[in-house]
Structures are given as structure tokens and as C-alpha cells.
Amino acid sequence: MPDIVQIQSMARSRLDQSKLASFDHEVIEKPTRPLIHQEARFLLIRKGRGEITIQSKPYKLAPGSLVAVLPWQITTVTAVEEPLQYSLLVYHLDTLNRVMKSFYDAGGLPVAWMRDVAASPVIMPEKSMGAQIERLFMALRDELGMESTLESAAKPLGSIYVMNKLVELVVLYERCCAHSGASGYMEQDDVPDRSEILRYMYAHCNKKLTLSMLSRVFYMSEGSISAYITGLTGLSFVDLRNEMRIGKTANYLLYTDFTVEELAEILGYVDASHISKVFSARVGMRINEYRKTYARVGEICKVEESRMAYEIVRYIYRYYKEDLTAQSTASRFGMSVPELNRILMYQVEKNFDEYLNSVRINRASELLLSTNMSVMDVALEVGYHNTKTLSRHFVKQKLMTPQSFRNSVKAEE
């Protein structure tokens, strides 16, 4: 069975989930394992040379290369000739796409920019256009701040400014494609590439998406598609579909005023009760609580962070078995959720959800190896309500299921 591929977080920012985009600088020094991206991103290569595979197709990387990755695409850095230093811009695709669709080209047709990005995910702009792209990246850095240095750069009308720069970046990307002669159309094979299954699911997860539909589109049996999805992500078809829907639900809650009933219809849930139940089980809070928690806030009170940080870490570590949430923990310490995440990122390099789940999974790992407790009992012991939730987080951190982890260690012994 192939190794499970890691799925990156659906959050654009680990500090503030309501941000439209985040900015950072990163370095890759050696080839990476495959990654499934839940959020769209641009990478501007500043130094180094190598090769990246996007949806099973290889592309060369060099200083000045601009890489565009869409949600639920799979990437792997397959070669690093010189360490790759790059700027990373993670953004909310659905909001940007709605803005782009409000514009029309000279022929009166809606802009189909995502088609061009999918066809040409790596471009090398000529010098003058590259300089314009560089200026856009620096403007976004100044506006958004740096994730890794915990910069907070909230400014008046910030979301409008960020969206304006993202639109400019897409326009330049389109012009680079046109200048290089890229047609913008994907080559059509007789049989669709199965690596496109995840992207197809994401694009159509608001419909009554079934394995039968995927079988007809990709010329594969339902059993083969189900096995491919589970082997790739560690999740069943239904769990992965819910994961995608939850990501879209969270963004709609942040950036629209749709009612729960309207969201259920838009996103393919049975009814308001269904969306509420699925969202609460996955995120750990009710829909209205989530909206309230991550609503945009103004200035927040400063705290004595050097002392408070240790108290927060100790509190989570001590009470990880309880029904802890980011909101309840933040309220206990008299702060907002973004402030809680900022303090934890500084102290343990993880936000609230990441740290809580890491504590729980580490404890679960110990119990799996040192006791004969069932996986269900282990889940309940570490604070999860069912085995599905334990398995989902276990797969994300260990890239294997709890039972596989227990079996593999016993086999080694």
C-alpha cells in the first residue's frame, strides 16, 4: 500500500483564520514528500534551482520562476540542485475567483484564469514583468506581515487592498502565459489523469457528489476510486468530501452573510441540521460560535505574554482530555482567538488546534504501544469523541492510522 500523502491545513494563516491571505519566506534544501494543498498559493522563487512535480507533471525551477498551485493539487519537489529560497503567498481562491468573475474580457466572456493556471502552473516572466510581480509580492508582504516572524500588519481597508493586489497578480500571470505562447488549454487525454480526482471533488463538492459520478468521469470502478482516495489521503471518500465541504463552509461563514439554510443548499448538505452537525463534529464548535469567534476585531488588549504564554501551554497540556476549544481557552485567559494563536506560535510554534492535537496524538501513541486498549477507548481517553476524529488527526501527524501505527511498531519489535 502506498504511503499516505500529507494534507496541508485549510487555514491560510495559522495566526488568524479570517485572513484572506498570508505571506512568508521559506527554504527547501532537499526533495520533499508529496503534499496535498487545501488552499491556493503562489511561490516566487528567489534563489536556487530544482524541479517540482505538480499533478504528476515535472517543471524546472529557477530564480524568478512563479509557481501557482490550486486547491487539492498534489505537489512534490523532486530535485534540489541549489537550496530553493522563495516567497510564499497563500490566499482564499473562492473569494478571488468571485472577484475575477465580475470582470469580462473584450469578447464578453468570463475570465477563465484558473484554466490557464492549471495548464501552466510554472512560468518564467520576462524581466520587466518579473519586476512588476516582485513589487506586488513586496507590497503584499508589507500589508500582510510575515507569518514566521509573527508580524501583525492590520491596516484600514486591508482586505480590499490585498484583493486588489491579488487581482493584479492574476492579470500579470495571464499576460505571462499569453506572452510565452501558452494556449491556456489542458491537453485532453482519452482517459483523465487520476491525480485530478481530488481537484474534481473540490470543484463539485457542493453537488450531490458520489463515487458513481467519479467512476463515469475518470473511467475507473467505484472500488478503485475509493481505494485510491483512501490510499492517498487516509480518508474515506465520504470523509474527504466532508473535509472539502467544511473548508468551503468555514470560508462562507467568514466572508458572507448566508444563513445556515442557504449554506446547506449552496454546499450540497441535506439541510441546515445536517450542515450544523457535520460542522460541529469536524471543527468543534457550532456555526454561530465560529462566526463570532473569527469575526474581524479591532485593537485587542495587551497581556503579560512572558507569564501568560506558559500558563496557556500548561493549561492545554493539563486539560487536553476535556472539551477544549480555541474560543473557550481564549476566553479563559481574557483574549481573542488570534491573540491566543499568536502567543502559542511564539511559545511552541503551533496554533491552538495544532498544539492540542499534537498533545492528544502523542498521548494516544503512548497508549497504543503501552496498553491493549481498543482504538475507541484510546480516542475517548485522549479527548476525542470517536475513532474517526482520532484517526483523522493521527493520519495528519503520523501519516498512518492508529491501528497501522500499533501494528508497525509491534512488527519491528
mmCIF file of C-alpha atoms in Angstrom:
data_model
loop_
_atom_site.group_PDB
_atom_site.id
_atom_site.type_symbol
_atom_site.label_atom_id
_atom_site.label_comp_id
_atom_site.label_asym_id
_atom_site.label_seq_id
_atom_site.Cartn_x
_atom_site.Cartn_y
_atom_site.Cartn_z
ATOM 1 C CA MET A 1 0.000 0.000 0.000
ATOM 2 C CA PRO A 2 1.478 3.406 -0.952
ATOM 3 C CA ASP A 3 2.336 5.931 1.754
ATOM 4 C CA ILE A 4 -0.442 8.303 2.767
ATOM 5 C CA VAL A 5 0.100 11.804 1.381
ATOM 6 C CA GLN A 6 0.025 14.649 3.884
ATOM 7 C CA ILE A 7 -2.862 17.114 3.534
ATOM 8 C CA GLN A 8 -1.930 20.672 4.427
ATOM 9 C CA SER A 9 -4.180 22.747 6.658
ATOM 10 C CA MET A 10 -7.138 24.607 5.167
ATOM 11 C CA ALA A 11 -6.128 27.714 7.117
ATOM 12 C CA ARG A 12 -4.385 30.424 5.118
ATOM 13 C CA SER A 13 -2.901 31.803 8.312
ATOM 14 C CA ARG A 14 -2.053 29.837 11.423
ATOM 15 C CA LEU A 15 -2.449 33.051 13.426
ATOM 16 C CA ASP A 16 -5.770 34.382 12.133
ATOM 17 C CA GLN A 17 -8.134 32.123 10.193
ATOM 18 C CA SER A 18 -10.154 35.077 8.926
ATOM 19 C CA LYS A 19 -7.300 36.490 6.820
ATOM 20 C CA LEU A 20 -7.785 36.479 3.056
ATOM 21 C CA ALA A 21 -4.102 35.730 2.529
ATOM 22 C CA SER A 22 -0.814 35.235 4.327
ATOM 23 C CA PHE A 23 2.811 35.860 3.367
ATOM 24 C CA ASP A 24 6.069 34.199 4.351
ATOM 25 C CA HIS A 25 9.587 33.291 3.206
ATOM 26 C CA GLU A 26 10.615 29.626 3.145
ATOM 27 C CA VAL A 27 13.554 27.429 2.111
ATOM 28 C CA ILE A 28 13.644 23.902 0.679
ATOM 29 C CA GLU A 29 17.045 22.229 0.896
ATOM 30 C CA LYS A 30 16.215 18.704 -0.252
ATOM 31 C CA PRO A 31 13.479 16.845 -2.149
ATOM 32 C CA THR A 32 10.153 16.689 -0.321
ATOM 33 C CA ARG A 33 7.424 14.139 0.139
ATOM 34 C CA PRO A 34 4.179 14.750 -1.797
ATOM 35 C CA LEU A 35 1.769 17.318 -0.363
ATOM 36 C CA ILE A 36 -1.945 17.874 -0.964
ATOM 37 C CA HIS A 37 -2.799 21.564 -0.727
ATOM 38 C CA GLN A 38 -6.180 22.634 0.607
ATOM 39 C CA GLU A 39 -5.512 26.312 -0.120
ATOM 40 C CA ALA A 40 -4.282 28.068 -3.259
ATOM 41 C CA ARG A 41 -0.791 29.568 -3.267
ATOM 42 C CA PHE A 42 1.803 31.413 -5.309
ATOM 43 C CA LEU A 43 5.526 30.743 -4.866
ATOM 44 C CA LEU A 44 8.067 33.244 -6.185
ATOM 45 C CA ILE A 45 11.487 31.558 -6.430
ATOM 46 C CA ARG A 46 14.225 33.957 -5.341
ATOM 47 C CA LYS A 47 17.297 31.744 -5.248
ATOM 48 C CA GLY A 48 18.186 28.174 -6.088
ATOM 49 C CA ARG A 49 17.367 25.607 -8.745
ATOM 50 C CA GLY A 50 15.409 22.407 -8.758
ATOM 51 C CA GLU A 51 12.352 20.619 -10.060
ATOM 52 C CA ILE A 52 8.772 20.416 -8.858
ATOM 53 C CA THR A 53 6.061 17.964 -9.883
ATOM 54 C CA ILE A 54 2.507 19.307 -9.962
ATOM 55 C CA GLN A 55 -0.266 16.821 -10.715
ATOM 56 C CA SER A 56 2.308 14.264 -11.910
ATOM 57 C CA LYS A 57 3.945 16.697 -14.390
ATOM 58 C CA PRO A 58 7.545 17.949 -13.838
ATOM 59 C CA TYR A 59 8.586 21.623 -14.055
ATOM 60 C CA LYS A 60 12.004 23.279 -13.705
ATOM 61 C CA LEU A 61 12.522 25.917 -11.005
ATOM 62 C CA ALA A 62 14.997 28.793 -11.206
ATOM 63 C CA PRO A 63 15.335 32.328 -9.772
ATOM 64 C CA GLY A 64 12.330 34.329 -10.994
ATOM 65 C CA SER A 65 10.042 31.324 -11.505
ATOM 66 C CA LEU A 66 6.456 31.928 -10.408
ATOM 67 C CA VAL A 67 4.548 28.831 -9.303
ATOM 68 C CA ALA A 68 0.750 28.710 -8.956
ATOM 69 C CA VAL A 69 -0.878 25.865 -7.037
ATOM 70 C CA LEU A 70 -4.657 25.375 -6.904
ATOM 71 C CA PRO A 71 -6.637 23.739 -4.075
ATOM 72 C CA TRP A 72 -6.352 19.949 -3.853
ATOM 73 C CA GLN A 73 -3.459 19.709 -6.254
ATOM 74 C CA ILE A 74 -0.562 17.417 -5.336
ATOM 75 C CA THR A 75 2.995 18.769 -5.454
ATOM 76 C CA THR A 76 6.421 17.248 -4.837
ATOM 77 C CA VAL A 77 9.815 18.934 -5.008
ATOM 78 C CA THR A 78 11.642 16.111 -6.754
ATOM 79 C CA ALA A 79 15.110 17.666 -7.114
ATOM 80 C CA VAL A 80 17.107 20.443 -5.413
ATOM 81 C CA GLU A 81 20.299 21.396 -7.226
ATOM 82 C CA GLU A 82 20.729 24.531 -5.086
ATOM 83 C CA PRO A 83 18.615 25.343 -1.969
ATOM 84 C CA LEU A 84 15.322 26.906 -3.072
ATOM 85 C CA GLN A 85 14.534 30.193 -1.341
ATOM 86 C CA TYR A 86 11.087 31.542 -2.134
ATOM 87 C CA SER A 87 8.282 33.856 -1.073
ATOM 88 C CA LEU A 88 5.009 32.079 -0.295
ATOM 89 C CA LEU A 89 1.615 33.704 -0.745
ATOM 90 C CA VAL A 90 -1.356 31.600 0.432
ATOM 91 C CA TYR A 91 -4.772 33.050 -0.474
ATOM 92 C CA HIS A 92 -8.501 32.353 -0.478
ATOM 93 C CA LEU A 93 -9.247 31.177 -4.005
ATOM 94 C CA ASP A 94 -13.052 31.279 -3.887
ATOM 95 C CA THR A 95 -13.141 34.955 -2.913
ATOM 96 C CA LEU A 96 -10.583 35.879 -5.570
ATOM 97 C CA ASN A 97 -12.453 33.857 -8.176
ATOM 98 C CA ARG A 98 -15.726 35.648 -7.386
ATOM 99 C CA VAL A 99 -13.967 38.971 -7.928
ATOM 100 C CA MET A 100 -12.372 37.768 -11.171
ATOM 101 C CA LYS A 101 -15.708 36.524 -12.490
ATOM 102 C CA SER A 102 -17.154 40.001 -12.070
ATOM 103 C CA PHE A 103 -14.851 41.133 -14.869
ATOM 104 C CA TYR A 104 -15.195 40.267 -18.556
ATOM 105 C CA ASP A 105 -12.694 40.213 -21.382
ATOM 106 C CA ALA A 106 -13.103 42.149 -24.599
ATOM 107 C CA GLY A 107 -15.106 39.333 -26.166
ATOM 108 C CA GLY A 108 -17.677 39.414 -23.419
ATOM 109 C CA LEU A 109 -16.665 36.034 -21.960
ATOM 110 C CA PRO A 110 -15.999 35.446 -18.261
ATOM 111 C CA VAL A 111 -12.351 35.305 -17.310
ATOM 112 C CA ALA A 112 -11.234 31.634 -17.144
ATOM 113 C CA TRP A 113 -7.956 32.269 -15.384
ATOM 114 C CA MET A 114 -7.933 29.059 -13.323
ATOM 115 C CA ARG A 115 -7.928 27.036 -16.540
ATOM 116 C CA ASP A 116 -4.745 28.816 -17.599
ATOM 117 C CA VAL A 117 -3.127 28.348 -14.192
ATOM 118 C CA ALA A 118 -3.912 24.619 -14.318
ATOM 119 C CA ALA A 119 -2.406 24.414 -17.810
ATOM 120 C CA SER A 120 0.734 26.459 -16.986
ATOM 121 C CA PRO A 121 1.409 26.190 -13.238
ATOM 122 C CA VAL A 122 5.034 27.353 -13.536
ATOM 123 C CA ILE A 123 6.047 30.402 -15.595
ATOM 124 C CA MET A 124 9.228 32.414 -16.085
ATOM 125 C CA PRO A 125 8.259 36.097 -16.579
ATOM 126 C CA GLU A 126 10.467 38.284 -18.732
ATOM 127 C CA LYS A 127 12.474 40.958 -16.902
ATOM 128 C CA SER A 128 10.031 43.914 -16.826
ATOM 129 C CA MET A 129 7.044 41.768 -15.906
ATOM 130 C CA GLY A 130 9.123 39.947 -13.313
ATOM 131 C CA ALA A 131 9.905 43.319 -11.715
ATOM 132 C CA GLN A 132 6.175 44.097 -11.526
ATOM 133 C CA ILE A 133 5.484 40.742 -9.874
ATOM 134 C CA GLU A 134 8.312 41.375 -7.403
ATOM 135 C CA ARG A 135 6.754 44.745 -6.445
ATOM 136 C CA LEU A 136 3.369 43.070 -5.896
ATOM 137 C CA PHE A 137 4.881 40.442 -3.617
ATOM 138 C CA MET A 138 6.679 43.110 -1.570
ATOM 139 C CA ALA A 139 3.500 45.203 -1.309
ATOM 140 C CA LEU A 140 1.613 42.165 -0.027
ATOM 141 C CA ARG A 141 4.391 41.407 2.447
ATOM 142 C CA ASP A 142 4.187 44.945 3.825
ATOM 143 C CA GLU A 143 0.407 44.709 4.043
ATOM 144 C CA LEU A 144 0.067 41.189 5.471
ATOM 145 C CA GLY A 145 3.170 40.920 7.617
ATOM 146 C CA MET A 146 5.264 37.753 7.908
ATOM 147 C CA GLU A 147 3.775 34.553 9.303
ATOM 148 C CA SER A 148 7.079 33.157 10.566
ATOM 149 C CA THR A 149 8.028 36.328 12.457
ATOM 150 C CA LEU A 150 4.505 36.721 13.894
ATOM 151 C CA GLU A 151 4.149 40.188 12.411
ATOM 152 C CA SER A 152 0.746 41.818 12.734
ATOM 153 C CA ALA A 153 0.103 44.311 9.975
ATOM 154 C CA ALA A 154 -3.640 45.068 10.214
ATOM 155 C CA LYS A 155 -4.432 48.290 8.362
ATOM 156 C CA PRO A 156 -7.623 50.157 7.369
ATOM 157 C CA LEU A 157 -9.335 48.606 4.320
ATOM 158 C CA GLY A 158 -6.702 45.877 4.354
ATOM 159 C CA SER A 159 -8.878 43.202 2.730
ATOM 160 C CA ILE A 160 -9.685 45.492 -0.193
ATOM 161 C CA TYR A 161 -6.013 46.334 -0.669
ATOM 162 C CA VAL A 162 -4.981 42.652 -0.543
ATOM 163 C CA MET A 163 -7.680 41.599 -3.006
ATOM 164 C CA ASN A 164 -6.663 44.379 -5.385
ATOM 165 C CA LYS A 165 -3.054 43.146 -5.398
ATOM 166 C CA LEU A 166 -4.138 39.539 -5.891
ATOM 167 C CA VAL A 167 -6.197 40.549 -8.926
ATOM 168 C CA GLU A 168 -3.158 42.392 -10.311
ATOM 169 C CA LEU A 169 -1.030 39.296 -9.775
ATOM 170 C CA VAL A 170 -3.506 37.093 -11.657
ATOM 171 C CA VAL A 171 -3.619 39.596 -14.532
ATOM 172 C CA LEU A 172 0.171 39.528 -14.795
ATOM 173 C CA TYR A 173 0.137 35.736 -14.660
ATOM 174 C CA GLU A 174 -2.353 35.629 -17.548
ATOM 175 C CA ARG A 175 -0.228 38.048 -19.585
ATOM 176 C CA CYS A 176 2.889 35.977 -18.944
ATOM 177 C CA CYS A 177 1.061 32.906 -20.224
ATOM 178 C CA ALA A 178 -0.030 34.792 -23.344
ATOM 179 C CA HIS A 179 3.459 36.218 -23.915
ATOM 180 C CA SER A 180 5.066 32.780 -23.678
ATOM 181 C CA GLY A 181 2.581 31.337 -26.137
ATOM 182 C CA ALA A 182 0.787 29.119 -23.613
ATOM 183 C CA SER A 183 -2.593 28.236 -25.019
ATOM 184 C CA GLY A 184 -4.285 28.011 -21.652
ATOM 185 C CA TYR A 185 -5.912 24.706 -22.538
ATOM 186 C CA MET A 186 -5.024 21.433 -20.890
ATOM 187 C CA GLU A 187 -4.114 18.596 -23.200
ATOM 188 C CA GLN A 188 -7.042 16.225 -23.338
ATOM 189 C CA ASP A 189 -6.171 12.565 -22.889
ATOM 190 C CA ASP A 190 -8.583 9.768 -23.692
ATOM 191 C CA VAL A 191 -8.536 8.796 -20.015
ATOM 192 C CA PRO A 192 -8.399 11.613 -17.408
ATOM 193 C CA ASP A 193 -5.408 11.578 -15.054
ATOM 194 C CA ARG A 194 -6.483 10.139 -11.700
ATOM 195 C CA SER A 195 -4.404 12.776 -9.915
ATOM 196 C CA GLU A 196 -7.194 15.171 -10.939
ATOM 197 C CA ILE A 197 -9.752 13.275 -8.817
ATOM 198 C CA LEU A 198 -9.194 15.476 -5.748
ATOM 199 C CA ARG A 199 -9.481 18.700 -7.734
ATOM 200 C CA TYR A 200 -12.644 17.428 -9.406
ATOM 201 C CA MET A 201 -14.124 16.563 -5.996
ATOM 202 C CA TYR A 202 -13.302 20.033 -4.663
ATOM 203 C CA ALA A 203 -14.821 21.753 -7.682
ATOM 204 C CA HIS A 204 -18.028 19.706 -7.417
ATOM 205 C CA CYS A 205 -18.339 19.032 -3.685
ATOM 206 C CA ASN A 206 -21.316 21.402 -3.484
ATOM 207 C CA LYS A 207 -23.270 18.944 -5.637
ATOM 208 C CA LYS A 208 -24.595 15.528 -4.671
ATOM 209 C CA LEU A 209 -21.164 14.103 -5.420
ATOM 210 C CA THR A 210 -20.960 10.294 -5.426
ATOM 211 C CA LEU A 211 -18.460 7.587 -6.266
ATOM 212 C CA SER A 212 -20.681 6.683 -9.183
ATOM 213 C CA MET A 213 -20.202 10.172 -10.678
ATOM 214 C CA LEU A 214 -16.421 9.938 -10.299
ATOM 215 C CA SER A 215 -16.472 6.471 -11.857
ATOM 216 C CA ARG A 216 -18.117 7.801 -15.005
ATOM 217 C CA VAL A 217 -15.799 10.816 -15.276
ATOM 218 C CA PHE A 218 -12.498 9.002 -14.674
ATOM 219 C CA TYR A 219 -13.277 5.642 -16.302
ATOM 220 C CA MET A 220 -12.458 3.778 -13.083
ATOM 221 C CA SER A 221 -14.555 1.455 -10.963
ATOM 222 C CA GLU A 222 -16.068 2.847 -7.770
ATOM 223 C CA GLY A 223 -13.941 0.422 -5.775
ATOM 224 C CA SER A 224 -10.743 1.574 -7.493
ATOM 225 C CA ILE A 225 -11.548 5.246 -6.889
ATOM 226 C CA SER A 226 -12.417 4.567 -3.247
ATOM 227 C CA ALA A 227 -9.159 2.645 -2.749
ATOM 228 C CA TYR A 228 -7.138 5.392 -4.493
ATOM 229 C CA ILE A 229 -8.608 8.117 -2.261
ATOM 230 C CA THR A 230 -8.076 6.164 0.949
ATOM 231 C CA GLY A 231 -4.582 5.078 -0.046
ATOM 232 C CA LEU A 232 -3.634 8.658 -0.939
ATOM 233 C CA THR A 233 -5.208 10.588 1.943
ATOM 234 C CA GLY A 234 -6.033 8.030 4.633
ATOM 235 C CA LEU A 235 -9.648 9.224 4.478
ATOM 236 C CA SER A 236 -12.702 7.534 3.038
ATOM 237 C CA PHE A 237 -14.498 9.134 0.089
ATOM 238 C CA VAL A 238 -17.250 10.460 2.371
ATOM 239 C CA ASP A 239 -14.788 11.812 4.975
ATOM 240 C CA LEU A 240 -12.709 13.554 2.297
ATOM 241 C CA ARG A 241 -15.833 15.056 0.713
ATOM 242 C CA ASN A 242 -16.880 16.354 4.145
ATOM 243 C CA GLU A 243 -13.367 17.747 4.695
ATOM 244 C CA MET A 244 -13.645 19.726 1.464
ATOM 245 C CA ARG A 245 -17.147 20.934 2.259
ATOM 246 C CA ILE A 246 -16.096 22.021 5.747
ATOM 247 C CA GLY A 247 -13.308 24.135 4.253
ATOM 248 C CA LYS A 248 -15.764 25.872 1.946
ATOM 249 C CA THR A 249 -18.294 26.230 4.767
ATOM 250 C CA ALA A 250 -15.756 27.943 7.017
ATOM 251 C CA ASN A 251 -14.875 30.452 4.305
ATOM 252 C CA TYR A 252 -18.511 31.215 3.544
ATOM 253 C CA LEU A 253 -19.068 31.844 7.241
ATOM 254 C CA LEU A 254 -16.180 34.311 7.321
ATOM 255 C CA TYR A 255 -16.850 36.224 4.113
ATOM 256 C CA THR A 256 -20.630 36.073 3.523
ATOM 257 C CA ASP A 257 -23.809 36.576 5.497
ATOM 258 C CA PHE A 258 -25.615 33.493 4.141
ATOM 259 C CA THR A 259 -27.933 31.784 6.616
ATOM 260 C CA VAL A 260 -27.294 28.196 7.662
ATOM 261 C CA GLU A 261 -30.214 27.093 5.482
ATOM 262 C CA GLU A 262 -28.755 28.900 2.463
ATOM 263 C CA LEU A 263 -25.304 27.419 3.074
ATOM 264 C CA ALA A 264 -26.761 23.913 3.258
ATOM 265 C CA GLU A 265 -28.334 24.363 -0.171
ATOM 266 C CA ILE A 266 -25.248 26.002 -1.715
ATOM 267 C CA LEU A 267 -22.763 23.436 -0.403
ATOM 268 C CA GLY A 268 -24.709 20.246 -1.019
ATOM 269 C CA TYR A 269 -25.790 19.315 2.514
ATOM 270 C CA VAL A 270 -29.146 17.651 3.130
ATOM 271 C CA ASP A 271 -30.474 20.514 5.273
ATOM 272 C CA ALA A 272 -29.494 23.027 7.979
ATOM 273 C CA SER A 273 -29.425 20.307 10.626
ATOM 274 C CA HIS A 274 -27.005 18.230 8.524
ATOM 275 C CA ILE A 275 -24.526 21.056 7.903
ATOM 276 C CA SER A 276 -24.651 22.053 11.584
ATOM 277 C CA LYS A 277 -23.976 18.501 12.749
ATOM 278 C CA VAL A 278 -21.084 17.897 10.326
ATOM 279 C CA PHE A 279 -19.502 21.298 11.015
ATOM 280 C CA SER A 280 -19.711 20.930 14.787
ATOM 281 C CA ALA A 281 -18.227 17.418 14.702
ATOM 282 C CA ARG A 282 -15.318 18.481 12.472
ATOM 283 C CA VAL A 283 -14.475 21.953 13.837
ATOM 284 C CA GLY A 284 -15.507 21.521 17.459
ATOM 285 C CA MET A 285 -17.853 24.486 17.723
ATOM 286 C CA ARG A 286 -21.278 25.458 16.472
ATOM 287 C CA ILE A 287 -21.607 27.514 13.304
ATOM 288 C CA ASN A 288 -22.750 30.676 15.088
ATOM 289 C CA GLU A 289 -19.912 30.347 17.600
ATOM 290 C CA TYR A 290 -17.404 30.010 14.762
ATOM 291 C CA ARG A 291 -18.722 33.137 13.069
ATOM 292 C CA LYS A 292 -18.488 35.060 16.303
ATOM 293 C CA THR A 293 -15.041 33.726 17.189
ATOM 294 C CA TYR A 294 -13.348 34.617 13.931
ATOM 295 C CA ALA A 295 -15.169 37.839 13.134
ATOM 296 C CA ARG A 296 -12.827 40.714 12.404
ATOM 297 C CA VAL A 297 -11.826 42.502 15.589
ATOM 298 C CA GLY A 298 -10.096 45.801 16.158
ATOM 299 C CA GLU A 299 -7.379 46.527 18.664
ATOM 300 C CA ILE A 300 -7.022 43.937 21.439
ATOM 301 C CA CYS A 301 -5.724 44.357 24.925
ATOM 302 C CA LYS A 302 -2.074 43.568 25.540
ATOM 303 C CA VAL A 303 -1.191 40.944 28.115
ATOM 304 C CA GLU A 304 1.884 39.990 30.048
ATOM 305 C CA GLU A 305 2.862 37.412 27.459
ATOM 306 C CA SER A 306 6.017 36.038 29.052
ATOM 307 C CA ARG A 307 3.963 34.770 32.016
ATOM 308 C CA MET A 308 0.672 34.148 30.233
ATOM 309 C CA ALA A 309 2.221 32.000 27.499
ATOM 310 C CA TYR A 310 3.455 29.403 29.960
ATOM 311 C CA GLU A 311 0.088 29.359 31.722
ATOM 312 C CA ILE A 312 -1.707 28.736 28.421
ATOM 313 C CA VAL A 313 0.647 25.928 27.399
ATOM 314 C CA ARG A 314 0.365 24.333 30.839
ATOM 315 C CA TYR A 315 -3.430 24.619 30.765
ATOM 316 C CA ILE A 316 -3.746 22.854 27.378
ATOM 317 C CA TYR A 317 -1.235 20.178 28.350
ATOM 318 C CA ARG A 318 -3.026 19.503 31.634
ATOM 319 C CA TYR A 319 -6.607 19.551 30.369
ATOM 320 C CA TYR A 320 -6.235 18.101 26.858
ATOM 321 C CA LYS A 321 -8.788 15.381 27.723
ATOM 322 C CA GLU A 322 -11.514 17.999 28.231
ATOM 323 C CA ASP A 323 -13.687 19.568 25.523
ATOM 324 C CA LEU A 324 -11.221 22.384 24.925
ATOM 325 C CA THR A 325 -11.830 24.862 22.109
ATOM 326 C CA ALA A 326 -9.850 27.856 20.945
ATOM 327 C CA GLN A 327 -12.695 30.159 21.963
ATOM 328 C CA SER A 328 -13.170 28.723 25.456
ATOM 329 C CA THR A 329 -9.422 28.778 26.110
ATOM 330 C CA ALA A 330 -9.052 32.324 24.779
ATOM 331 C CA SER A 331 -11.987 33.467 26.911
ATOM 332 C CA ARG A 332 -10.484 31.846 29.987
ATOM 333 C CA PHE A 333 -7.357 33.963 29.550
ATOM 334 C CA GLY A 334 -9.223 37.124 28.534
ATOM 335 C CA MET A 335 -8.079 37.412 24.933
ATOM 336 C CA SER A 336 -9.184 36.842 21.338
ATOM 337 C CA VAL A 337 -8.502 33.642 19.406
ATOM 338 C CA PRO A 338 -5.984 35.320 17.020
ATOM 339 C CA GLU A 339 -4.080 36.623 20.067
ATOM 340 C CA LEU A 340 -4.120 33.146 21.631
ATOM 341 C CA ASN A 341 -2.709 31.672 18.439
ATOM 342 C CA ARG A 342 -0.032 34.346 18.191
ATOM 343 C CA ILE A 343 1.172 33.613 21.739
ATOM 344 C CA LEU A 344 1.219 29.850 21.150
ATOM 345 C CA MET A 345 3.049 30.239 17.842
ATOM 346 C CA TYR A 346 5.742 32.200 19.660
ATOM 347 C CA GLN A 347 5.927 29.728 22.537
ATOM 348 C CA VAL A 348 5.508 26.284 20.913
ATOM 349 C CA GLU A 349 5.455 27.098 17.152
ATOM 350 C CA LYS A 350 1.904 25.747 16.866
ATOM 351 C CA ASN A 351 -1.515 27.396 16.954
ATOM 352 C CA PHE A 352 -4.189 26.202 19.397
ATOM 353 C CA ASP A 353 -5.620 23.383 17.263
ATOM 354 C CA GLU A 354 -2.177 22.149 16.216
ATOM 355 C CA TYR A 355 -0.847 22.109 19.774
ATOM 356 C CA LEU A 356 -3.934 20.481 21.308
ATOM 357 C CA ASN A 357 -3.972 17.757 18.672
ATOM 358 C CA SER A 358 -0.229 17.168 18.957
ATOM 359 C CA VAL A 359 -0.595 16.616 22.721
ATOM 360 C CA ARG A 360 -3.542 14.279 22.170
ATOM 361 C CA ILE A 361 -1.871 12.286 19.400
ATOM 362 C CA ASN A 362 1.367 11.925 21.353
ATOM 363 C CA ARG A 363 -0.614 10.599 24.317
ATOM 364 C CA ALA A 364 -2.625 8.308 22.014
ATOM 365 C CA SER A 365 0.620 6.933 20.571
ATOM 366 C CA GLU A 366 1.827 6.070 24.064
ATOM 367 C CA LEU A 367 -1.433 4.295 24.907
ATOM 368 C CA LEU A 368 -1.440 2.343 21.649
ATOM 369 C CA LEU A 369 2.021 0.974 22.408
ATOM 370 C CA SER A 370 1.837 0.505 26.173
ATOM 371 C CA THR A 371 -1.690 -0.860 26.603
ATOM 372 C CA ASN A 372 -4.156 -3.213 24.953
ATOM 373 C CA MET A 373 -6.888 -0.561 24.910
ATOM 374 C CA SER A 374 -9.076 -0.528 21.800
ATOM 375 C CA VAL A 375 -8.696 2.363 19.388
ATOM 376 C CA MET A 376 -12.117 3.607 20.510
ATOM 377 C CA ASP A 377 -11.069 3.599 24.168
ATOM 378 C CA VAL A 378 -7.855 5.404 23.285
ATOM 379 C CA ALA A 379 -9.847 8.045 21.396
ATOM 380 C CA LEU A 380 -12.092 8.679 24.402
ATOM 381 C CA GLU A 381 -9.142 8.669 26.792
ATOM 382 C CA VAL A 382 -7.300 11.473 24.964
ATOM 383 C CA GLY A 383 -10.323 13.720 24.432
ATOM 384 C CA TYR A 384 -11.824 12.686 21.096
ATOM 385 C CA HIS A 385 -15.458 11.624 20.875
ATOM 386 C CA ASN A 386 -14.995 8.866 18.298
ATOM 387 C CA THR A 387 -12.408 6.858 16.375
ATOM 388 C CA LYS A 388 -12.950 8.823 13.163
ATOM 389 C CA THR A 389 -11.731 12.047 14.755
ATOM 390 C CA LEU A 390 -8.737 10.292 16.310
ATOM 391 C CA SER A 391 -7.879 8.614 13.003
ATOM 392 C CA ARG A 392 -8.148 11.854 11.027
ATOM 393 C CA HIS A 393 -5.728 13.709 13.271
ATOM 394 C CA PHE A 394 -3.476 10.663 13.684
ATOM 395 C CA VAL A 395 -3.129 10.322 9.908
ATOM 396 C CA LYS A 396 -2.289 14.018 9.573
ATOM 397 C CA GLN A 397 0.537 13.786 12.102
ATOM 398 C CA LYS A 398 1.827 10.241 11.689
ATOM 399 C CA LEU A 399 0.761 9.588 8.077
ATOM 400 C CA MET A 400 -0.781 6.286 9.134
ATOM 401 C CA THR A 401 -3.855 5.112 11.027
ATOM 402 C CA PRO A 402 -3.715 4.337 14.776
ATOM 403 C CA GLN A 403 -4.036 0.611 14.126
ATOM 404 C CA SER A 404 -1.315 0.682 11.453
ATOM 405 C CA PHE A 405 0.932 2.566 13.909
ATOM 406 C CA ARG A 406 0.355 -0.063 16.598
ATOM 407 C CA ASN A 407 0.928 -2.927 14.149
ATOM 408 C CA SER A 408 4.061 -1.430 12.592
ATOM 409 C CA VAL A 409 5.795 -0.861 15.916
ATOM 410 C CA LYS A 410 4.885 -4.354 17.149
ATOM 411 C CA ALA A 411 6.193 -5.820 13.893
ATOM 412 C CA GLU A 412 9.536 -4.036 14.385
ATOM 413 C CA GLU A 413 9.791 -5.418 17.911
#
